[in-house]
Amino acid sequence: MADKLKVDSGSRLRFGFYWAASCGGCEIAVLDVNEKILDVVANADILFWPVAMDTKYEDVRAMPDGHMDVCFFNGSIRNSEAKEIAQLLRKKSKVLVAFGSCAHHGCIPGLANLHNRREVFDTAYHREPSLDDSAGTEPKTKTRVKEGDLSLPEFFDHVFPLDRVVDVDYYLPGCPPPVPLILNAVTAIFEGNLPAKGAVLAPVKALCDECARNKHVAKKMPDIRRTWEIQADPEECFLEQGIICMGPATRAGCETRCINGNSPCTGCLGPTPEVTDQGAKMISALGSILKVDAEKEMSEEETKALLDKVKDPVGTFYMYGLASAIINHRRGK
Amino acid sequence: MGKLIIDGIETEAAPSKTVLEVARELGIKIPTLCSHPSLPPYGSCRICVVEAIWKGRSKLHTACTFPAWEGEIRTDSEPVRRLRRNILELMLAEAPEAEDIRALAREFGVEQTRFPVREEKENKKCIMCGLCVRVCQDVVGFAAIGFENRGYRREIAAPFREPSDACTACGACSFVCPTGAIDRRLFAKVEPKPIPSEFDQGTTSRPCIYTPFPQAVPNKPVIDTRNCVYFKNGNCQVCAKVCVPRAVDYEQQDEVLEEEVGAIVVATGFDLFDMKTYGSYGLHRHPDVMSGLDFERLLSASGPTKGEVRRPSDGKVPKRVIFVKCAGSRDAEQGMPYCSKVCCMYSAKHAILYKHRVPDGEALVFYIDVRTAGKDFEEFYKRATDEGVNYVRGKVSKVFRRGDKMVVWGSDTISGRKLEVEADLVVLATAMVPDRSALELARMLKIQHNAHGFFTEAHPKLRPVETATAGFYLAGAAQGPKDIPETVAQASAAASKVLELFSRKELTHDPNVAAVDEDLCSGCGICVDVCPYKARELIERKDGKGWVIKVTEVLCEGCGACSAACPVGACQQANLKDKQIEQMARAGLQD
Amino acid sequence: MSGQFEPKIAGFFCKWCTSAGADLAGTTRLKYPPNVIPVTMFCSSRVDPQYILQAFRDGADGVIIGGCHPGDCHYQAGNYKTMKRIILVKRLMQQMSIDEGRLRLEWISAAEGGKFARIIHEFTEEIRNLGPLQLAQAVAPGHGAKG
Ligand SMILES: Cc1cc2nc3c(=O)[nH]c(=O)nc-3n(C[C@H](O)[C@H](O)[C@H](O)COP(=O)(O)OP(=O)(O)OC[C@H]3O[C@@H](n4cnc5c(N)ncnc54)[C@H](O)[C@@H]3O)c2cc1C
Ligand code: SF4
Ligand code: FES
């Protein structure tokens, strides 16, 4: 990839940014780069950035294939428009980067995979108390009005990460990607220093490696507690205080921003390279250390009761990763 | 120190001892009645009287109390014999029914007593030596009996002549009484509880200090602390007093010995099936129905009857003995589905030995099959039938008592008849089951066992004495029913397997050990406690910037729990990586 | 039998107990359905929950894990870890509308050939009754779909 960049782009790189199904936080993250963004602008042309510039899809369609050097794509694929634009940008960009957790793993929008389109529509358009549902209105791909036909993108049954619809070259993980990781990536791009295709542009170790909390020789989890149940000691490992922290199963690179705020890691940077399913791995780790000194004395019933304290396994272990998990959506009835 | 001459034998005077002691050391017999090694000398019966001659003067003294001063002692001189005769005549008047006294009197030529017999005295065997009272008070520490009244009305009795709670029926008084005069029921409210001899299968009793069985290793007595008086109230200690080398030590504690070993051979053997599900066979209910092992004791020269075949109920020599084979074996419903393998041959042995002891007796064997697969086994069985042992093919349905006989209901499947046979003794060839401790042991050692609790070998044909767990070997009936030759063969094989293990320069280890990819390990520490062998520890990284796991490979047994627990896949098992396992399952699922 | 749904079942069996129990069932010629694809593990605690989910993804209609009875684990306490993990995986399955009966954890010792055969029989019938899992990958509609 790096070679392609060097050969074709001359002195100024051509960039694109796109925002699919996501909260917009990734766009803010780009702005969080602050004055450093100016360095980028100084050495690059931004050809497409709907949130900041008035460019039309038509303008993109008009570009020759591979015209853009790098496209940062954030947001998951929720509807036909996102998919279509993803395919378009893929064609027009030399390097496509899945930017942020939504594009990478589906993220919070991916939790909608616990439901299908029907259920989402029912909740959003019919059962919402603040809506007047007397007309039973809901989005349709085609609506006939006096003036002619109106069309809307098709809302898919499920949410997909970007690489489920197009080939992705790199991933910038995080919700949103931490600024240092963005800068590293951009620097690598400018320096023609990108790693092999498919890489996640973040450290390979898990968050525990960065975490400054006290480490003990052997990790034990005494109980399962929710964050509001105790005043967590900011010096001690969350797990050892009974609070589920996804840190051990989550890629480092965020500089422990949640941990520093005395909140446990919820896993936004996704799994480390050897792991396919972050949630399953965390389940396994948790089962290994939970009451490890008392496990022999506990009856199966007591063990079950203890594990019942994990109120929402999907929300706990797959907050960001459901759409890319081994089983990535609820089974249809 | 001067000289002491006893009956012409010269020795050193030893005033710290009594004449009785010194005489016994010299092998000179002096009769005693009221003396017992557990008690200090008392000199009440006076039968041990001897003549002491010193500086020309002669005097009669009781040998049990007289110090072994210098001088001369005559134990059998005419004055001594005369006095003993008098004493014995007095004793005969006191205890006309005491057999032992009559016998002793006869030894001294006394047949009659010139003294009036104490007719009003209740106990006509008691010579009033008081040994029982002293034993009860000074040895056992109960003082449950004492002297009652004075002078010619004196007697031994419990308070108010009523059985009391103070007496525990321990039997010490009966044991020491020289004339067998004690009737325990006059003293005790409770029945004595003999301690059944484990080795004799409960057919005899044993004391509280005993050698477990004649071939015990080490061949030393042990104290049964649950029953020993000393452990109950600190008294008695008779065994310590009588033990010449002073070897009895009550302070000794059971010790748990910890040894580090390189291999373990499990040879815990068998137990007998309890026959609880065979109520109709009457084992444990009728004394004359016994297991083969009980019968072994009955045949043994060191057994309860010194090898004479006498049945437990009345001590009569049984004239017809019925042997029931497969009692509990080969019966999936009530007993064990397997063949216990040894009973065919030992029943033949039992029948032959019985015929040798009781040549006019009849031995009848009920059998389903006669299995004689073994060298010379068929010939042995042939010998049994040649020597007149009758074999009846059929099962036994019921054994019950009628009068003083046992009745066996069975079938003769060859003639198709139902049989009812009376016998004096019934011997059941009960099934072999694993030792009681087998399951607990299996759990402790992590070795496998089958549904009945017999330990499982690593391979039935190719690794018959090894278990699946390295370093553990099997021998004997613990692995399955077998006889002594097979047990010895297997034990020898196990021993040589152990030697083979020990003679290797290097030990091999399963290659599936877990490793750690230090580039991925974030030092979370989750795997540390998951490892049961402490093979994983968290150490500081070389660059000092955090932690990483270190694996001690030789400690790893390869369970892989750490690999599953590792939240980042840094921990992988050699040859069994996550990807490999997933692919194994996938390959199976996709075809 | 033709036409009847034949479930595919992935089995992860501890080498020390359930696998040996399966051998015993075999050597004693006990009959049990051939629907289980067994993978032998050193210990039930080697079973990573990822394998279970992957097996479902790869077409298994049921997954069975066999370990040593509590207290009997060859590695002392591996099976307790397995138990906790499986409970959580079942909770996860509930949320994902996968009948938790499709995942079964059983303690089957090396001596329990009969139990092995019985459980396999039972489980196969249960899965047969539950029907195919059909855990197809979701695909984004429209042309050019990649997944
Ligand atoms: C009635 C009868 C007659 C027999 N007659 C013959 C015969 O004539 N010829 C013949 O070849 N075979 C005979 N046999 C078979 C023979 O008894 C067995 O083959 C033999 O005893 C097996 O030897 P073993 O060492 O395996 O077991 P065992 O003899 O049962 O010895 C096992 C030993 O291990 C000890 N032990 C058990 N558990 C533990 C533990 N947890 N820790 C420490 N120690 C423990 C036991 O106390 C015992 O001493 C007869 C069997 C019976 C029942
Ligand atoms: S050895 Fe003979 S008597 Fe004993 S169980 Fe087997 S067949 Fe029956
Ligand atoms: S060894 Fe069988 S479950 Fe652990």
CSV table of C-alpha atoms and ligand atoms in Angstrom, one decimal, chain B residues 448 559, chain C residues 13-18 41-46 66-69 72-80 82 107-108, ligand 3:
chain,number,residue,atom,x,y,z
B,448,GLN,CA,-9.1,-43.8,36.5
B,559,CYS,CA,-4.3,-29.1,30.8
C,13,PHE,CA,-14.4,-34.1,25.6
C,14,CYS,CA,-11.8,-34.3,28.3
C,15,LYS,CA,-9.3,-37.0,27.6
C,16,TRP,CA,-9.3,-38.3,31.2
C,17,CYS,CA,-12.9,-38.9,31.7
C,18,THR,CA,-15.5,-38.4,28.9
C,41,MET,CA,-9.1,-32.0,25.0
C,42,PHE,CA,-6.7,-32.5,27.8
C,43,CYS,CA,-9.2,-31.0,30.1
C,44,SER,CA,-12.7,-29.5,29.8
C,45,SER,CA,-11.0,-26.3,31.0
C,46,ARG,CA,-9.1,-26.2,27.6
C,66,GLY,CA,-17.7,-33.5,28.7
C,67,GLY,CA,-15.6,-33.2,31.8
C,68,CYS,CA,-14.7,-35.0,35.0
C,69,HIS,CA,-17.1,-35.0,37.9
C,72,ASP,CA,-12.3,-35.4,40.0
C,73,CYS,CA,-10.7,-33.1,37.4
C,74,HIS,CA,-7.4,-34.6,36.5
C,75,TYR,CA,-5.9,-31.1,36.9
C,76,GLN,CA,-7.7,-30.5,40.1
C,77,ALA,CA,-10.1,-27.7,39.4
C,78,GLY,CA,-10.3,-27.2,35.7
C,79,ASN,CA,-13.9,-28.3,35.5
C,80,TYR,CA,-15.0,-25.6,37.9
C,82,THR,CA,-15.5,-24.8,32.7
C,107,TRP,CA,-19.7,-34.8,33.9
C,108,ILE,CA,-19.0,-38.3,32.5
D,3,FES,S1,-9.3,-33.3,33.5
D,3,FES,FE1,-11.3,-33.8,32.9
D,3,FES,S2,-12.3,-31.9,33.3
D,3,FES,FE2,-10.3,-31.4,33.9
